[in-house]
Amino acid sequence: MKHLRVVYLGKRYDEPPPLSLLDRSLKDKGIVGARVGAADNNLNGKFVGQETDLTEDILPADGDILAEAKKVFAAGNQLIVADLEAKDLLAVADLPEAKDAIILDIRTSDDELRQEECRANVFHLAPSYAMRADALGQFLLYKRWQRWFLIHGTQPADLEYTAAVKRAAARFGSRIVAERTYTYNARARTTDTGHQQTEQQMALLTQSVPDYDVIFVVDMDEVFGEYLLFNSFDPRPVVGTQGLIAVAWHRSFEEYAGQEMQNRFERFAHRVMTERDYEGWLALHIFGEAMLRTGATDVATLRQYVLSDEFNIAAYKGVGLSFRKWDLQLRQPILLAGPRALISIAPIEGFLHPKYLTDSLGYDEPETKCRFAH
Amino acid sequence: MRGVLSIAFFAALLSSQSTHAATLFVTNERDNTVTVLDSLTLNIKKIIPVGARPRGIVITPDHTEIFVCAGDDDKLDVIDTKTLTVSRSIPGVPDPELVAIDPAGLRIYAANEEDSQITVIDRASGKIVGTVAVGAEPEGLAISPDLTTVVGTSELAAMAHFIDAKTLTIETNVLVDQRPREAQFTQDGKQVWVSAEVGGTVSVIDAQTRKIIKKIGFDIPGVRAELIQPVGIVFSLDGKQAYVALSHANRIAVVDTHTLVPITYVLVGERPWHMAIDPNGTKLYVANGNTNDLTVIDLRSLRPERSVPVGHLPWGVAAMP
């Protein structure tokens, strides 16, 4: 029996609760997906004498990630699933002992991590902000809804996604006719009253703007975005981080055997599979596939395989997924989901690319600012 | 006068030969129905309500029954081909996606998509006689002409499992390309063909040594490689050609079974899934999932003749003489 040793390295960051009462506040996003991925690997691996051993190493929010990572590497681990925010991710990746590791980043969407701050040992599974904004940008161009009213929060993540939205507008010839910021500090999730206030606040926020087609909202922390739907001064659809969203996974997605994945996850976890769970599952699936195809468990062989032209992993998206060699971002179709149903899948028909259609989303090779240090 | 008569007689003879209509059965995944068509007029004879999410469909060798997977109802529905009604159901078959019958007509095999197993059913009694644990998301099923071997594919594991039909144990696992959808034995039983939807290939496996002889790739001018997604496989009656449905490429590949090279591609509707060959060998019927229709391909000219609407999201086809 061959054993593949994978460590899930994470931290319990303080995450804001979802704004909608319909979404459960979850503390185990990501890791549950990884557990299902390991179980899938082992179900299939038993026919060929292969086993995946998943170690869960999740620190409290104030935990010392560097000390923990050093221990992990000192124990001989080189295959890491990183459920870490940007700063911690880079700190781990820059450890000398991590130099030859494969670190699969399942959490971040920061463009910077795929551009100036890219690392040769960090592979990004989640779509970048640029890929998400481009997916919506393609859809809005297809619909000819090209006058955008941009409303965004002021947290660092909001500003990053906002930059990606502006890039998408420029790429697809759309226009941001107005831009407003919104800050709101009340963080209580439940209150006995409040919708009257919200109604007025959102109407105020959205009045006296030039004519526009859609509200493009960027509210990563879920502070107000959900309230824009049906509360805007003018009757307009909402896209961005609420309303029509661009994601790698969504409960409304069933195509390409996605339904079987959703069911398998729900049988295991008794809850809905979130986007980070999907990335966690995908990380284990990538390691499992690399072992299955190469018969190897050492990091050098596995790395060579995932960067080879043969690597083209099936992950319920209809086409095989592979890594962009210039920034180690996983190229992938992106789901465009409304609150209750799947609306479309980007790349939208008609958006072409000489190599991969999915490379029409995000930073393409000629635009990349990533230079791997060798 | 005599001349006219003899011409009429000859014409009648000809037409009686070529107008022998087959009956086609098409599963409509979204409608929970099976559409029944006359193969010559392509008129719809009947729409049979079946269980939820019908996909896999197979006709028995004696042409008396048709087994249909009702995936979301955890059962197989059995259509009586005389009455064109569901005459019986086989319950307790979890989430069946694809169904196959052995060439003797004795046993039914169903792939249980969400349970990582294959259910084996005695056809006459409808009783489950065994299960085989396989890799995740099983789908393709094929039974060797000598009834000794069953091949089941597992989509997530990307394997073709060779199973001893007597003991129901796995003997060999052959790693193929990603997301294997269908397995078919050649008529002589010497090869097993396995399609890989995301891998974009058909693996031809030697049934004796269980090694891959060749992976057939498909290259269509003007069609992007990622859209070429092999799913259904059917062989011509003389065994000289194989027809492979290429899903998002909207084409059926025609492959020379001797050279294992594609000869041509026939344009059909959008997202062709599965096919059936006419019992007289002259036509191929293709279920087009995205365009809700059935395309008829003339196998002598290798040209598409007609497409006719069926139900929503047609998936599988069976043909009865």
XYZ file of C-alpha atoms in Angstrom:
695
model
C 0.000 0.000 0.000
C 1.316 3.425 -1.005
C 0.619 6.311 1.349
C 0.255 9.925 0.340
C 0.760 12.269 3.275
C -1.193 15.510 3.023
C -1.400 18.183 5.730
C -4.300 20.602 5.911
C -2.843 23.739 7.453
C -5.392 26.314 8.532
C -6.332 28.945 11.006
C -9.662 29.783 12.582
C -9.790 33.422 11.512
C -12.560 35.570 12.844
C -15.056 35.538 9.984
C -18.121 37.781 9.933
C -21.400 35.873 10.061
C -23.415 35.746 6.834
C -25.819 38.647 6.486
C -28.674 36.444 5.322
C -30.377 34.362 7.961
C -30.804 31.704 5.311
C -27.072 30.941 5.378
C -25.668 29.028 8.301
C -22.695 30.406 10.124
C -20.068 27.733 9.545
C -16.787 27.192 11.343
C -15.556 24.262 9.270
C -15.631 25.487 5.687
C -12.816 23.931 3.681
C -11.758 21.134 5.963
C -14.996 19.196 5.490
C -14.467 19.316 1.737
C -10.931 18.044 2.233
C -12.244 15.142 4.318
C -14.655 14.171 1.540
C -11.791 14.461 -0.937
C -9.617 12.138 1.130
C -12.502 9.663 1.428
C -12.998 9.764 -2.350
C -9.281 9.200 -2.922
C -9.336 6.215 -0.598
C -12.474 4.706 -2.097
C -10.836 4.775 -5.514
C -7.293 4.150 -4.308
C -8.073 0.830 -2.669
C -8.362 -0.780 -6.086
C -4.772 0.125 -6.868
C -3.184 -0.035 -3.426
C -3.044 3.682 -2.732
C -4.097 5.575 0.350
C -4.274 9.265 1.223
C -3.503 10.171 4.844
C -4.950 13.573 5.670
C -3.643 15.343 8.766
C -5.714 18.241 10.043
C -3.692 21.031 11.533
C -5.930 24.018 12.262
C -4.709 26.698 14.654
C -6.750 29.172 16.670
C -6.928 32.725 15.293
C -3.962 33.846 17.378
C -1.895 30.720 16.718
C 1.736 30.907 15.571
C 1.520 29.652 12.010
C 5.257 29.817 11.340
C 6.161 27.653 14.312
C 3.458 25.171 13.350
C 4.521 25.094 9.708
C 8.137 24.454 10.692
C 7.003 21.449 12.705
C 4.961 20.176 9.771
C 7.908 20.407 7.371
C 10.332 19.009 9.956
C 8.131 15.901 10.124
C 8.814 15.380 6.430
C 5.566 16.745 4.974
C 5.716 18.461 1.600
C 2.109 18.283 0.399
C 0.151 21.112 1.989
C -3.426 22.307 1.668
C -3.334 25.909 2.854
C -6.507 27.387 4.316
C -4.658 30.601 5.144
C -5.024 34.302 4.525
C -2.463 36.043 2.330
C 0.003 37.128 4.997
C 0.188 33.722 6.671
C 0.266 31.957 3.324
C 3.309 33.909 2.176
C 5.062 33.469 5.506
C 4.695 29.690 5.231
C 5.638 29.610 1.545
C 8.790 31.621 2.194
C 10.170 29.197 4.792
C 13.375 27.647 3.414
C 12.030 24.164 4.189
C 8.928 24.921 2.045
C 11.013 25.651 -1.046
C 10.210 22.405 -2.857
C 6.763 21.848 -1.319
C 3.448 21.875 -3.132
C 1.190 24.324 -1.323
C -2.370 24.296 -2.631
C -4.003 27.581 -1.670
C -7.734 26.997 -1.191
C -8.657 30.274 0.465
C -7.411 33.426 -1.232
C -8.604 35.297 -4.298
C -6.084 38.131 -4.031
C -4.711 39.107 -7.407
C -1.506 40.253 -5.810
C -0.694 36.677 -4.770
C -0.912 35.679 -8.435
C 0.994 38.746 -9.636
C 3.840 40.542 -7.876
C 3.611 38.292 -4.822
C 3.438 34.977 -6.644
C 5.497 32.067 -5.352
C 6.807 29.033 -7.227
C 5.507 26.674 -4.522
C 1.989 28.106 -4.174
C -0.780 26.857 -6.462
C -4.073 28.771 -6.363
C -7.254 26.740 -6.653
C -9.868 29.434 -6.022
C -10.576 31.882 -8.838
C -8.835 35.238 -8.438
C -10.818 38.457 -8.076
C -9.876 39.288 -11.664
C -11.327 35.976 -12.908
C -14.552 36.560 -11.004
C -14.938 40.154 -12.198
C -14.152 39.099 -15.780
C -16.762 36.339 -15.597
C -19.403 38.899 -14.636
C -17.969 41.379 -17.151
C -18.425 38.841 -19.975
C -21.966 38.108 -18.903
C -22.893 41.798 -18.674
C -21.439 42.476 -22.111
C -23.396 39.538 -23.515
C -26.538 41.069 -21.975
C -25.505 44.581 -23.128
C -25.815 45.817 -19.564
C -22.733 47.947 -19.874
C -23.409 50.923 -17.623
C -22.395 49.912 -14.132
C -23.079 51.662 -10.864
C -20.267 50.505 -8.590
C -20.913 50.431 -4.860
C -18.193 49.026 -2.673
C -17.105 48.625 0.920
C -13.797 49.949 2.183
C -12.151 46.871 3.686
C -8.882 45.775 2.014
C -10.588 42.837 0.287
C -13.333 45.154 -0.996
C -10.727 47.417 -2.541
C -8.969 44.497 -4.225
C -12.149 43.186 -5.793
C -13.084 46.762 -6.756
C -9.795 47.097 -8.642
C -10.645 43.879 -10.493
C -14.106 45.226 -11.362
C -12.568 48.374 -12.844
C -10.157 46.253 -14.849
C -13.072 44.160 -16.135
C -15.010 47.270 -17.150
C -12.028 48.447 -19.180
C -11.461 44.996 -20.740
C -15.035 44.525 -21.872
C -15.823 48.095 -22.882
C -18.285 48.725 -20.080
C -18.542 51.991 -18.209
C -18.657 52.732 -14.503
C -21.100 55.626 -14.516
C -20.949 56.209 -10.775
C -18.918 54.898 -7.868
C -19.915 55.078 -4.224
C -18.579 53.570 -1.059
C -20.599 52.340 1.820
C -19.560 51.643 5.377
C -21.742 50.256 8.048
C -20.525 49.188 11.405
C -23.525 47.540 13.004
C -22.463 43.876 13.037
C -25.275 42.279 14.997
C -26.668 39.552 12.853
C -30.159 39.535 14.311
C -32.212 42.397 15.524
C -35.885 42.741 16.371
C -36.369 45.630 14.046
C -34.405 47.117 11.209
C -35.836 46.558 7.763
C -37.414 50.048 7.729
C -34.005 51.592 8.305
C -32.350 49.393 5.697
C -34.970 50.295 3.153
C -34.286 54.006 3.557
C -30.516 53.641 3.708
C -30.338 51.647 0.489
C -32.685 54.018 -1.335
C -30.563 56.955 -0.241
C -27.379 55.193 -1.280
C -28.690 54.559 -4.783
C -30.441 57.786 -5.729
C -29.215 60.744 -7.778
C -26.928 58.777 -10.070
C -26.689 58.962 -13.870
C -28.742 56.326 -15.646
C -27.231 52.863 -15.300
C -28.020 49.227 -16.120
C -26.777 47.282 -13.098
C -25.508 47.815 -9.607
C -22.090 46.174 -9.251
C -21.694 45.667 -5.527
C -18.475 44.713 -3.757
C -19.084 43.803 -0.144
C -16.784 40.941 0.785
C -17.670 40.923 4.462
C -21.423 40.868 3.857
C -22.228 44.110 5.607
C -24.855 45.606 3.285
C -24.761 44.054 -0.189
C -27.651 41.694 0.379
C -29.893 44.674 1.210
C -29.445 46.286 -2.208
C -31.690 43.739 -3.883
C -35.168 45.271 -4.330
C -34.203 48.299 -2.217
C -32.423 50.362 -4.872
C -33.951 53.691 -5.866
C -34.253 52.576 -9.497
C -35.366 49.099 -10.505
C -32.038 47.519 -11.401
C -30.452 44.097 -10.998
C -27.557 43.605 -8.576
C -24.361 41.715 -9.458
C -20.986 41.303 -7.757
C -20.525 39.813 -4.313
C -24.297 39.646 -3.831
C -27.155 39.149 -6.262
C -25.548 37.492 -9.278
C -22.222 36.183 -7.979
C -19.170 34.649 -9.662
C -18.047 31.520 -7.811
C -16.290 28.176 -8.231
C -19.131 26.314 -6.523
C -22.768 26.925 -5.580
C -25.586 24.796 -4.244
C -27.674 25.568 -7.330
C -25.116 23.884 -9.607
C -25.954 20.362 -10.792
C -24.470 19.948 -14.248
C -21.512 17.763 -15.228
C -22.304 15.333 -12.372
C -22.117 18.275 -9.941
C -25.292 16.978 -8.364
C -23.537 13.747 -7.398
C -20.789 15.756 -5.703
C -23.373 17.887 -3.865
C -25.224 14.777 -2.696
C -22.070 12.967 -1.631
C -20.947 15.969 0.380
C -24.341 16.464 2.024
C -24.596 12.820 3.000
C -21.222 13.173 4.676
C -21.540 16.628 6.261
C -25.296 17.181 6.665
C -24.912 20.670 5.299
C -24.434 22.460 1.983
C -21.042 22.363 0.244
C -19.566 25.855 0.274
C -17.092 27.233 -2.214
C -14.185 26.669 0.192
C -15.324 23.088 0.768
C -15.172 22.572 -2.979
C -11.625 23.953 -3.049
C -10.703 21.668 -0.144
C -12.151 18.683 -1.985
C -10.364 19.727 -5.172
C -7.000 19.993 -3.376
C -7.242 16.367 -2.231
C -8.516 15.323 -5.657
C -5.484 16.956 -7.312
C -3.041 15.194 -4.995
C -4.939 11.908 -5.445
C -4.986 12.207 -9.223
C -1.258 12.961 -9.305
C -0.551 9.825 -7.248
C -2.932 7.726 -9.349
C -1.342 8.756 -12.656
C 2.294 8.646 -11.586
C 2.161 5.905 -8.973
C 4.443 8.169 -6.942
C 4.082 9.890 -3.576
C 7.192 12.076 -3.609
C 6.818 15.793 -4.088
C 9.214 16.123 -7.023
C 7.354 13.616 -9.205
C 3.963 14.972 -8.214
C 5.021 18.537 -8.921
C 6.353 17.596 -12.321
C 3.072 15.877 -13.109
C 0.729 18.703 -12.074
C 2.777 21.123 -14.158
C 2.913 18.824 -17.192
C 0.632 19.026 -20.208
C -0.903 15.706 -19.199
C -2.420 17.199 -16.077
C -6.017 18.110 -16.918
C -8.195 17.356 -13.963
C -11.932 16.679 -14.093
C -13.762 18.506 -11.317
C -17.440 18.745 -12.314
C -16.945 21.668 -14.670
C -17.374 19.883 -17.995
C -13.819 20.609 -19.135
C -10.548 19.527 -17.599
C -8.772 22.039 -15.365
C -5.052 22.769 -15.371
C -2.587 25.256 -13.915
C -1.480 28.373 -15.741
C 2.249 28.039 -15.795
C 2.869 31.790 -15.513
C 1.183 32.231 -12.113
C 0.084 28.756 -10.935
C -3.572 29.758 -10.994
C -6.001 26.930 -11.782
C -7.805 27.765 -15.018
C -11.473 26.970 -14.703
C -14.974 27.870 -15.803
C -16.755 30.135 -13.306
C -20.340 29.731 -12.188
C -22.635 32.732 -12.284
C -25.274 32.086 -9.671
C -28.274 34.060 -8.572
C -29.617 33.741 -5.040
C -31.764 30.728 -5.958
C -30.563 29.342 -9.297
C -27.601 28.982 -11.608
C -27.792 31.676 -14.303
C -24.796 31.002 -16.544
C -21.267 29.670 -16.709
C -18.305 31.753 -17.876
C -16.477 31.859 -20.224
C -19.651 33.059 -21.936
C -20.158 31.738 -25.457
C -18.373 33.905 -27.983
C -15.468 34.961 -25.769
C -12.528 33.346 -27.437
C -8.923 32.675 -26.631
C -6.248 31.128 -28.843
C -5.309 28.462 -26.264
C -7.885 27.901 -23.546
C -11.294 29.573 -23.487
C -10.948 29.763 -19.706
C -7.866 31.952 -20.151
C -10.237 34.725 -21.195
C -10.825 35.084 -17.432
C -8.214 36.800 -15.262
C -4.610 37.667 -16.031
C -3.368 36.045 -19.219
C 0.260 35.232 -19.913
C 1.181 38.501 -21.696
C -0.247 40.567 -18.828
C 1.270 38.702 -15.924
C 3.523 40.465 -13.472
C 4.483 37.197 -11.825
C 8.182 36.343 -11.974
C 9.098 33.237 -10.077
C 12.368 33.432 -8.204
C 14.413 30.356 -9.043
C -49.591 -3.801 -68.894
C -47.417 -6.668 -67.789
C -44.442 -4.320 -67.621
C -46.304 -1.892 -65.398
C -47.419 -4.702 -63.116
C -43.966 -6.116 -62.726
C -42.539 -2.687 -61.926
C -45.235 -2.187 -59.314
C -44.513 -5.633 -57.923
C -40.804 -4.945 -57.797
C -41.397 -1.591 -56.122
C -43.622 -3.256 -53.561
C -40.929 -5.841 -52.876
C -38.300 -3.143 -52.442
C -40.439 -1.094 -50.184
C -41.411 -4.040 -48.044
C -37.741 -4.622 -47.455
C -36.754 -1.085 -46.648
C -39.962 0.024 -44.996
C -39.758 -2.457 -42.193
C -40.003 0.022 -39.393
C -38.168 -0.315 -36.147
C -39.514 1.183 -32.958
C -37.294 3.632 -31.103
C -37.375 4.361 -27.393
C -35.725 7.538 -26.075
C -35.325 8.466 -22.404
C -35.972 12.142 -21.625
C -34.025 13.002 -18.494
C -35.967 16.158 -17.694
C -39.461 14.936 -18.513
C -39.536 11.595 -16.694
C -40.765 9.992 -19.897
C -39.742 7.645 -22.685
C -40.665 8.806 -26.196
C -41.610 5.998 -28.606
C -41.086 6.673 -32.322
C -41.569 4.864 -35.595
C -38.139 4.697 -37.236
C -39.423 5.368 -40.770
C -41.939 8.146 -40.282
C -40.211 9.338 -37.104
C -43.680 10.096 -35.792
C -44.148 9.824 -32.072
C -46.251 6.766 -31.321
C -46.466 7.232 -27.598
C -44.951 9.018 -24.630
C -44.591 6.647 -21.690
C -44.377 8.133 -18.186
C -41.612 6.507 -16.145
C -39.853 7.204 -12.832
C -37.806 10.302 -12.068
C -34.662 11.193 -14.041
C -34.646 8.450 -16.667
C -31.263 8.029 -18.335
C -29.910 4.521 -19.020
C -32.096 2.352 -21.275
C -31.597 -1.142 -22.691
C -33.692 -3.611 -24.681
C -33.621 -7.332 -23.930
C -32.195 -9.633 -26.619
C -35.667 -11.139 -27.156
C -37.069 -7.607 -27.656
C -39.911 -8.135 -25.213
C -38.814 -5.762 -22.473
C -37.017 -2.465 -22.033
C -35.245 -1.562 -18.804
C -35.087 2.106 -17.868
C -33.096 3.666 -15.024
C -35.225 5.948 -12.865
C -32.259 7.527 -11.104
C -34.056 9.717 -8.600
C -36.634 7.048 -7.723
C -34.082 4.335 -6.923
C -35.660 1.806 -9.278
C -35.670 0.347 -12.757
C -38.893 0.622 -14.732
C -39.598 -2.186 -17.177
C -41.554 -1.371 -20.339
C -43.499 -4.147 -22.048
C -42.743 -3.619 -25.737
C -46.164 -4.995 -26.793
C -48.349 -2.841 -24.599
C -45.881 0.097 -24.434
C -46.581 0.524 -20.739
C -44.500 0.066 -17.616
C -45.408 -3.503 -16.700
C -43.205 -3.858 -13.652
C -40.573 -2.043 -11.626
C -37.496 -3.254 -9.811
C -37.208 -1.307 -6.555
C -34.212 -1.055 -4.270
C -31.714 -0.166 -6.994
C -30.115 3.036 -5.636
C -29.691 5.941 -8.072
C -29.243 3.897 -11.248
C -27.661 5.852 -14.102
C -26.888 3.238 -16.707
C -28.224 -0.281 -17.233
C -26.984 -3.224 -19.302
C -28.212 -6.740 -19.995
C -26.105 -9.778 -20.763
C -26.286 -11.218 -24.286
C -28.256 -14.229 -22.987
C -30.892 -11.948 -21.554
C -30.620 -13.401 -18.070
C -29.052 -10.773 -15.899
C -29.448 -7.023 -15.622
C -26.594 -4.844 -14.378
C -27.208 -1.320 -13.076
C -24.566 1.284 -12.158
C -25.479 2.959 -8.863
C -24.031 6.383 -9.436
C -24.018 7.664 -5.860
C -23.343 4.411 -4.058
C -20.139 3.356 -5.796
C -21.533 -0.037 -6.647
C -23.049 -2.137 -9.398
C -26.321 -3.969 -8.719
C -26.858 -7.350 -10.359
C -30.466 -8.404 -10.950
C -32.026 -11.653 -12.086
C -34.138 -10.574 -15.001
C -36.951 -13.108 -14.676
C -37.629 -12.672 -10.972
C -36.524 -9.042 -10.714
C -34.586 -10.028 -7.586
C -31.249 -8.479 -6.724
C -28.704 -11.295 -6.738
C -25.613 -9.329 -5.805
C -23.701 -6.072 -5.712
C -20.136 -5.196 -6.572
C -18.319 -2.333 -4.829
C -16.478 -0.230 -7.410
C -14.909 3.247 -7.580
C -16.871 6.470 -7.140
C -19.530 7.457 -9.656
C -19.828 4.227 -11.630
C -21.381 4.458 -15.053
C -20.356 2.376 -18.064
C -21.262 -1.321 -18.143
C -20.439 -4.073 -20.620
C -20.829 -7.849 -20.515
C -18.602 -10.152 -22.540
C -20.303 -12.277 -25.225
C -19.316 -15.444 -23.297
C -20.964 -14.003 -20.145
C -17.849 -14.493 -18.023
C -16.759 -10.883 -17.568
C -18.484 -7.641 -16.685
C -16.690 -4.336 -17.195
C -17.821 -1.386 -15.113
C -16.326 2.096 -15.349
C -15.949 4.487 -12.456
C -15.981 8.139 -13.472
C -14.187 9.665 -10.517
C -11.623 6.869 -10.205
C -11.039 6.890 -13.988
C -10.959 3.098 -14.033
C -12.468 0.215 -15.936
C -13.073 -2.578 -13.423
C -13.002 -6.087 -14.901
C -15.382 -8.196 -12.809
C -15.800 -11.981 -12.736
C -19.502 -12.426 -13.532
C -19.751 -15.645 -11.474
C -18.091 -14.577 -8.240
C -18.860 -10.843 -8.678
C -15.359 -9.925 -7.619
C -13.043 -7.452 -9.311
C -10.164 -9.147 -11.132
C -8.398 -6.218 -12.781
C -8.524 -2.428 -12.680
C -7.463 -0.621 -15.827
C -6.669 3.071 -15.470
C -8.112 5.034 -18.393
C -8.455 8.756 -19.065
C -10.642 11.043 -17.011
C -14.369 10.528 -16.528
C -14.989 7.210 -18.326
C -18.634 7.148 -19.394
C -19.250 4.012 -21.411
C -17.770 0.562 -21.942
C -18.535 -1.769 -24.871
C -17.220 -5.179 -25.836
C -16.544 -5.690 -29.530
C -18.810 -8.389 -30.980
C -15.964 -10.928 -30.975
C -15.337 -10.244 -27.298
C -11.662 -9.523 -27.894
C -11.654 -5.850 -26.999
C -13.339 -3.482 -24.605
C -13.759 0.128 -25.679
C -14.022 2.733 -22.933
C -14.822 6.397 -23.587
C -13.343 9.151 -21.384
C -15.412 12.313 -21.471
C -12.944 14.818 -20.003
C -9.872 12.894 -21.163
C -11.183 13.194 -24.718
C -10.183 9.668 -25.720
C -11.462 6.135 -26.210
C -9.245 3.477 -24.673
C -9.218 0.181 -26.549
C -8.421 -2.544 -24.037
C -7.371 -6.094 -24.888
C -9.984 -8.191 -23.076
C -7.504 -11.041 -22.538
C -4.404 -9.227 -21.293
C -6.411 -6.261 -19.970
C -3.857 -3.844 -21.277
C -4.648 -0.737 -23.281
C -3.883 -1.395 -26.961
C -4.507 2.178 -28.040
C -6.024 5.401 -26.897
C -7.993 6.830 -29.797
C -7.885 10.617 -29.926
C -10.134 12.852 -31.998
C -9.029 15.866 -33.952
C -11.714 17.881 -35.682
C -10.671 20.928 -37.720
C -12.264 24.028 -36.231
C -13.386 22.336 -33.019
C -11.510 23.063 -29.805
C -9.941 20.006 -28.176
C -11.647 20.654 -24.844
C -15.074 20.352 -26.474
C -14.344 16.845 -27.768
C -15.924 14.701 -25.065
C -16.494 11.038 -25.963
C -19.538 9.479 -24.309
C -21.658 6.793 -26.050
C -20.103 4.004 -28.156
C -21.918 1.763 -30.646
C -20.489 -0.750 -33.151
C -21.821 -1.356 -36.654
C -23.507 -4.727 -37.108
C -20.583 -6.010 -39.205
C -18.154 -4.775 -36.538
C -16.107 -2.762 -39.011
C -16.966 0.628 -37.626
C -17.507 2.184 -34.239
C -19.584 5.285 -33.628
C -18.572 7.519 -30.746
C -20.763 10.397 -29.556
C -18.582 13.452 -28.851
C -20.960 15.504 -26.679
C -19.964 19.192 -26.805
C -18.300 18.734 -30.198
C -21.846 18.062 -31.534
C -20.574 15.236 -33.687
C -20.434 11.479 -33.972
C -16.989 10.107 -34.739
C -16.823 7.164 -37.119
C -13.853 4.953 -36.251
C -12.352 2.140 -38.322
C -12.191 -0.758 -35.857
C -9.307 -2.361 -37.739
C -6.942 0.616 -37.880
C -8.429 2.272 -34.751
C -8.377 5.603 -36.568
C -11.331 7.998 -36.956
C -12.530 8.094 -40.584
C -14.977 10.983 -40.415
C -17.194 13.044 -38.161
C -20.936 13.452 -38.604
C -22.549 16.668 -37.412
C -25.644 16.071 -35.266
C -27.515 18.154 -32.665
C -26.018 19.656 -29.544
C -24.469 17.433 -26.900
C -25.122 13.944 -28.271
C -25.102 11.427 -25.398
C -26.041 7.934 -26.489
C -27.067 6.129 -29.644
C -28.734 3.013 -30.979
C -28.226 1.250 -34.268
C -31.190 0.166 -36.356
C -31.689 -3.636 -36.148
C -31.140 -3.785 -39.932
C -27.826 -1.971 -39.526
C -28.502 0.914 -41.893
C -29.236 3.790 -39.547
C -27.883 5.238 -36.350
C -30.155 7.105 -33.969
C -28.558 9.764 -31.776
C -30.032 11.424 -28.675
C -28.994 15.107 -28.571
C -29.188 16.280 -24.970
C -29.117 20.036 -25.486
C -31.329 20.364 -28.538
C -34.057 17.990 -27.368
C -34.005 16.004 -30.565
C -32.995 12.752 -32.200
C -30.759 12.703 -35.271
C -30.927 9.894 -37.809
C -27.618 9.104 -39.527
C -27.589 7.052 -42.694
C -24.736 4.609 -42.205
C -24.122 3.975 -45.898
C -23.517 7.619 -46.761
C -22.464 8.594 -43.199
C -24.670 11.648 -43.484
C -27.249 13.009 -41.085
C -30.684 12.571 -42.647
C -33.152 14.146 -40.298
C -33.563 15.404 -36.766
C -36.859 15.206 -34.965
C -37.914 16.636 -31.620
C -38.376 14.236 -28.744
C -38.680 15.194 -25.049
C -36.502 17.410 -22.895
C -32.852 16.407 -22.406
C -32.943 13.133 -24.354
C -30.239 10.786 -23.026
C -30.476 7.156 -24.131
C -31.911 5.285 -27.124
C -33.027 1.699 -27.677
C -34.211 0.237 -31.013
C -36.603 -2.689 -31.495
C -37.069 -4.484 -34.819
